[in-house]
Every structure is written in structure tokens, then in C-alpha cells.
mmCIF file of C-alpha atoms in Angstrom:
data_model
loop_
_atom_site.group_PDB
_atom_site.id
_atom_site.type_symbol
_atom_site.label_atom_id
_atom_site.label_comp_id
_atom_site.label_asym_id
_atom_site.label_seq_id
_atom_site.Cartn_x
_atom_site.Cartn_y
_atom_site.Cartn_z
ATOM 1 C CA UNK A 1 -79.441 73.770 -42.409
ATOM 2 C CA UNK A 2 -82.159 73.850 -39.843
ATOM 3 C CA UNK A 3 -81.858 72.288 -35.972
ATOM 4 C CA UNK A 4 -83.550 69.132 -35.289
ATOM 5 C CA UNK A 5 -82.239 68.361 -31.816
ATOM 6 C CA UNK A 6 -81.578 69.698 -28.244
ATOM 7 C CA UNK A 7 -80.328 69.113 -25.314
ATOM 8 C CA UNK A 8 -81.018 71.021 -21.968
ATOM 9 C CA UNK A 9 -79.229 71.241 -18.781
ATOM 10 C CA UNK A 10 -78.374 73.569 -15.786
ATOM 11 C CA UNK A 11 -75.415 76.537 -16.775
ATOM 12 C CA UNK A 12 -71.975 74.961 -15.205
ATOM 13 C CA UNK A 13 -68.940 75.145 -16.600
ATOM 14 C CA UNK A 14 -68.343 71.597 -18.093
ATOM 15 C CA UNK A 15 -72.930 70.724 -18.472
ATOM 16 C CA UNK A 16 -72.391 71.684 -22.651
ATOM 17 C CA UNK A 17 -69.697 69.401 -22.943
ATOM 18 C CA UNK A 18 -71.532 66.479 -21.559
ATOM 19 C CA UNK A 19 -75.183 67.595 -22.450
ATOM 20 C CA UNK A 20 -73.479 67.257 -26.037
ATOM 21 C CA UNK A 21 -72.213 63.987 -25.580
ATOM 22 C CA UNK A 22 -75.721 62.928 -24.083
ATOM 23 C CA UNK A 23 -76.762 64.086 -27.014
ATOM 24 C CA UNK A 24 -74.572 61.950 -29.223
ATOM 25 C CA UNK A 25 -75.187 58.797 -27.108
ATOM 26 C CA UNK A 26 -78.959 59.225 -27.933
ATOM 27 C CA UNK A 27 -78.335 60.293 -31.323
ATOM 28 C CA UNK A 28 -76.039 57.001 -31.862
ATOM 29 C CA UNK A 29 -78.124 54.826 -30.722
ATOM 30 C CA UNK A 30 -80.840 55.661 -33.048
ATOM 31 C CA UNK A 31 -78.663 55.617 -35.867
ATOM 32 C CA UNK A 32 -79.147 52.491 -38.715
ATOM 33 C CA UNK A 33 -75.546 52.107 -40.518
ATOM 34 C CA UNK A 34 -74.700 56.053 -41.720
ATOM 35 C CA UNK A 35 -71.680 57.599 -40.082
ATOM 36 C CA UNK A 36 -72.995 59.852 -37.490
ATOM 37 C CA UNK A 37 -70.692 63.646 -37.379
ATOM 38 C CA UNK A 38 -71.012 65.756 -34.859
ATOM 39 C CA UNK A 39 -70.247 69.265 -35.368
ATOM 40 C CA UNK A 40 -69.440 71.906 -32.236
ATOM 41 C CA UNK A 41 -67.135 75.036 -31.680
ATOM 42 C CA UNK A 42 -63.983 75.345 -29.940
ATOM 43 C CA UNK A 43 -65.291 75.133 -26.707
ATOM 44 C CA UNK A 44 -65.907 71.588 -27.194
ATOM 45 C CA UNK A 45 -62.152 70.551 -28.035
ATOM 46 C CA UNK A 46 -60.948 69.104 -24.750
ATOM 47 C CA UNK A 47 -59.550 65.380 -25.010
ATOM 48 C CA UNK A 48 -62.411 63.726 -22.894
ATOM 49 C CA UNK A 49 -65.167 65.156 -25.089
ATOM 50 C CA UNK A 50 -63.354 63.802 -28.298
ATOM 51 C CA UNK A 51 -62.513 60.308 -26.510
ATOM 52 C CA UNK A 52 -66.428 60.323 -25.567
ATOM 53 C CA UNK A 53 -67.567 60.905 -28.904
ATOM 54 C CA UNK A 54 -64.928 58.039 -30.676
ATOM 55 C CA UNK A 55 -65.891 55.557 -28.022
ATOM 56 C CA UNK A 56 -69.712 55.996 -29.537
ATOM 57 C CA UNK A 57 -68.784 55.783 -33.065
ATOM 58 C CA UNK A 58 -69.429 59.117 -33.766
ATOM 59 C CA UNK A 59 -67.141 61.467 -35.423
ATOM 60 C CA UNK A 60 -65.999 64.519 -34.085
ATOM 61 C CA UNK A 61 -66.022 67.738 -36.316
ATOM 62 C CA UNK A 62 -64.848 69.882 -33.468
ATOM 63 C CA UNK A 63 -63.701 73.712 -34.277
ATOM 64 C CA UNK A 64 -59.671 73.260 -33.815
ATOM 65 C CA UNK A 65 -58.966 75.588 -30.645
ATOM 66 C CA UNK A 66 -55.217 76.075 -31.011
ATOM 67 C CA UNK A 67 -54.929 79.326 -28.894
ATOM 68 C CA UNK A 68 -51.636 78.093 -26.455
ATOM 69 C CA UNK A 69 -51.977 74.696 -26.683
ATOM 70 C CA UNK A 70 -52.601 71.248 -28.792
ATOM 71 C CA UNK A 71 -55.741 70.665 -29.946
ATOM 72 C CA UNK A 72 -57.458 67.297 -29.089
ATOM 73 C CA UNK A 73 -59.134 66.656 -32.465
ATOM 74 C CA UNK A 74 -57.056 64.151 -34.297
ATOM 75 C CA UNK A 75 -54.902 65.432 -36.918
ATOM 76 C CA UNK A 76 -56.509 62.395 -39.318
ATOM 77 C CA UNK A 77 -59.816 63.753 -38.605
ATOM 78 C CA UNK A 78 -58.962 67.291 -39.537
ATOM 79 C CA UNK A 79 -57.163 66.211 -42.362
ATOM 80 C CA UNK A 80 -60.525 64.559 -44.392
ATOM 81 C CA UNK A 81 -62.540 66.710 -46.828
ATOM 82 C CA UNK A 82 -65.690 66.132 -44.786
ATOM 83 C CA UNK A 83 -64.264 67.683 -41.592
ATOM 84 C CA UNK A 84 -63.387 71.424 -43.900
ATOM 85 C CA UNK A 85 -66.875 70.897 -44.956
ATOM 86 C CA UNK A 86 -68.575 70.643 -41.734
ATOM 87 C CA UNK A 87 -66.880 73.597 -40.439
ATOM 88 C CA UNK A 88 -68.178 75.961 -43.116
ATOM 89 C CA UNK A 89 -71.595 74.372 -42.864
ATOM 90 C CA UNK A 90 -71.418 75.066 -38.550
ATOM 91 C CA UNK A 91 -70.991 78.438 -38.969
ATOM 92 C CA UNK A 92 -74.998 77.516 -40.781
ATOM 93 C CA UNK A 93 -76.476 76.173 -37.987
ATOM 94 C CA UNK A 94 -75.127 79.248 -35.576
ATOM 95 C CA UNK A 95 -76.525 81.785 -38.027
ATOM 96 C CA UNK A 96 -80.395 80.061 -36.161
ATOM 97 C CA UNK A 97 -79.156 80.906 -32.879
ATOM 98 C CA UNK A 98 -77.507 84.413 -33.964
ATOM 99 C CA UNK A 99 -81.497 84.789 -35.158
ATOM 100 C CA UNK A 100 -83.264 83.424 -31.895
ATOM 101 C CA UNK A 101 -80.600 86.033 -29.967
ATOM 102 C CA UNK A 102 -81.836 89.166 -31.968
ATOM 103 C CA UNK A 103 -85.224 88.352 -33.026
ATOM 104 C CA UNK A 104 -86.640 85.330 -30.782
ATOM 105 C CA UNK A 105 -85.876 87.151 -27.724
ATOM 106 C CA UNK A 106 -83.625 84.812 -26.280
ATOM 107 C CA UNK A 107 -80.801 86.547 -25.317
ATOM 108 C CA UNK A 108 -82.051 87.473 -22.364
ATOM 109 C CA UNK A 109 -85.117 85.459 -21.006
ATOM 110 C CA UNK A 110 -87.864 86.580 -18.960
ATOM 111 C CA UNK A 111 -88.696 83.205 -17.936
ATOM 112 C CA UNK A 112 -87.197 81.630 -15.001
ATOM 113 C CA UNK A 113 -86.642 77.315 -14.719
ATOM 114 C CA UNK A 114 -84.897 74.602 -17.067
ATOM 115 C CA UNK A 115 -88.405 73.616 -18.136
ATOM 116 C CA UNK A 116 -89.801 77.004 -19.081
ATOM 117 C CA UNK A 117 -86.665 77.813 -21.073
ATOM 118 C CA UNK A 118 -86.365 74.430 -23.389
ATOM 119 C CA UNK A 119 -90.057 75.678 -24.046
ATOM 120 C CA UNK A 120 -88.829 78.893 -25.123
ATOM 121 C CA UNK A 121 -86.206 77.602 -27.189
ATOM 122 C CA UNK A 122 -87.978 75.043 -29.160
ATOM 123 C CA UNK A 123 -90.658 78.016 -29.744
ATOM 124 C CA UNK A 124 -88.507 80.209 -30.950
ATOM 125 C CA UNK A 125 -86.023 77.617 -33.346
ATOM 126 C CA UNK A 126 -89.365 76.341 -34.658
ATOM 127 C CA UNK A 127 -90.750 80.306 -35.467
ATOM 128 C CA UNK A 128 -86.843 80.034 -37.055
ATOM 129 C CA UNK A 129 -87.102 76.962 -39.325
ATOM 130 C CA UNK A 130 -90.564 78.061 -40.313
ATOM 131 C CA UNK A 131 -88.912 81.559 -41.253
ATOM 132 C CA UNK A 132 -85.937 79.724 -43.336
ATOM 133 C CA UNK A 133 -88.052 77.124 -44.899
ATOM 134 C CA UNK A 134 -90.466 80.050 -46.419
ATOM 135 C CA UNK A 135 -87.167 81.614 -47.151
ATOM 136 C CA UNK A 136 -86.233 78.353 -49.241
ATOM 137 C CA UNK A 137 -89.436 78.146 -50.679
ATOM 138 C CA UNK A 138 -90.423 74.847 -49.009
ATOM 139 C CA UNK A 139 -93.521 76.638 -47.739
ATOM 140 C CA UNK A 140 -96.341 78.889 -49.255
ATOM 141 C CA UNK A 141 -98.620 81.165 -47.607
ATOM 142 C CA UNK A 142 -102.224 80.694 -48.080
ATOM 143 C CA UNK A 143 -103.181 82.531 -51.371
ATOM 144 C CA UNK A 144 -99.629 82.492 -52.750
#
């Protein structure tokens, strides 16, 4: 699995939550007539991020955080084959950032301003799909 979209936004405590469902919005609106998933860790599970996300017509495949409380993701939506699916294949998609963390340098930037890291980022996940699609094969290397 390799990233195709982003969103930015300034570090607060609740900005991934709705970046993400900015995110879906846009990604919704684009969509023809396939069901749209959208796939996010347990930080994500909080009832107004899962109401957002049904109100748009896209499904949520939020990680189920049931540390002390209830989670918001509908028991129905847990329950389908697609949603067990989708959680194996996040843990995919996080394996790219793991990567931009330890070898893209991003852990820690050295740049400062929103615009000069989303630069950054979509550098270093494109140096990281380039990497997994020669992995895959998709690519050859001049001479090869």
C-alpha cells in the first residue's frame, strides 16, 4: 500500500481529527459510486469524528480504542469482514511513516513553517513509494 493523500495543519490537540475529516470531505466529493473507507488509529475513535465521517458517506475503519471506556465505532461496522481487513492492511500504510521517521529524516525536522514541512513530507513519502515500488518490481533501474 503506498500514500496518495495528505493533509496538513498546525499541531493542536483535536487539528488530526478534523484535518482527517477535511480530508474525507474532499476525498468524498471526488468519489464516482465506490464506497469510500477510511482507515485511522485509535486516536481517531471519538463519537464526533465517526458521526463526521457517516454524515459524508464514508465509512469509518477506526482502530477500536477500548482502554476505560466504549468505543464510538459502531459495533455493525466492526462486525463486517472488510473492517478486520482494513485493520491489518493500516498497520501497511504506517510501516511508510515508520520509514520516513528512521530514514527520511522526519522525526525531527530541521525546517521550521507548515509550508516547508508538507514539502518535506511529500519529498520524503515520494523517495518512499519510489523505494517500495522498486521493491515490488513496478520499477527498473536503467540497465536492469
Amino acid at each position: 500500500m503506498l500514500p496518495i493523500a495528505r493533509q496538513r495543519s498546525e499541531a493542536t490537540l483535536t487539528a488530526y481529527r478534523t484535518g482527517k475529516s477535511d480530508l474525507a470531505a474532499a476525498l468524498s466529493a471526488r468519489r464516482d459510486e465506490t464506497a469510500i473507507t477510511l482507515g485511522a488509529d485509535k486516536g481517531y475513535d471519538a463519537q464526533e469524528f465517526i458521526e463526521a465521517c457517516l454524515s459524508m458517506g464514508v465509512t469509518p475503519h477506526v482502530a477500536q480504542n477500548t482502554s476505560e471506556r466504549r468505543s464510538a465505532v459502531p459495533d455493525a461496522i466492526a462486525q463486517i469482514e472488510g473492517y478486520a481487513i482494513s485493520q491489518q492492511k493500516r498497520k501497511l500504510i504506517e510501516q511508510g511513516f515508520g520509514w520516513a521517521k528512521t530514514v527520511g529524516g522526519i522525526r525531527q525536522v530541521m525546517v521550521r513553517g507548515l509550508e516547508r514541512v508538507d514539502q518535506m513530507f511529500v519529498l520524503t513519502m515520494a523517495a518512499y513509494n519510489l523505494t517500495r515500488m522498486r521493491t515490488l518490481g513496478q520499477i527498473r533501474l536503467q540497465g536492469q
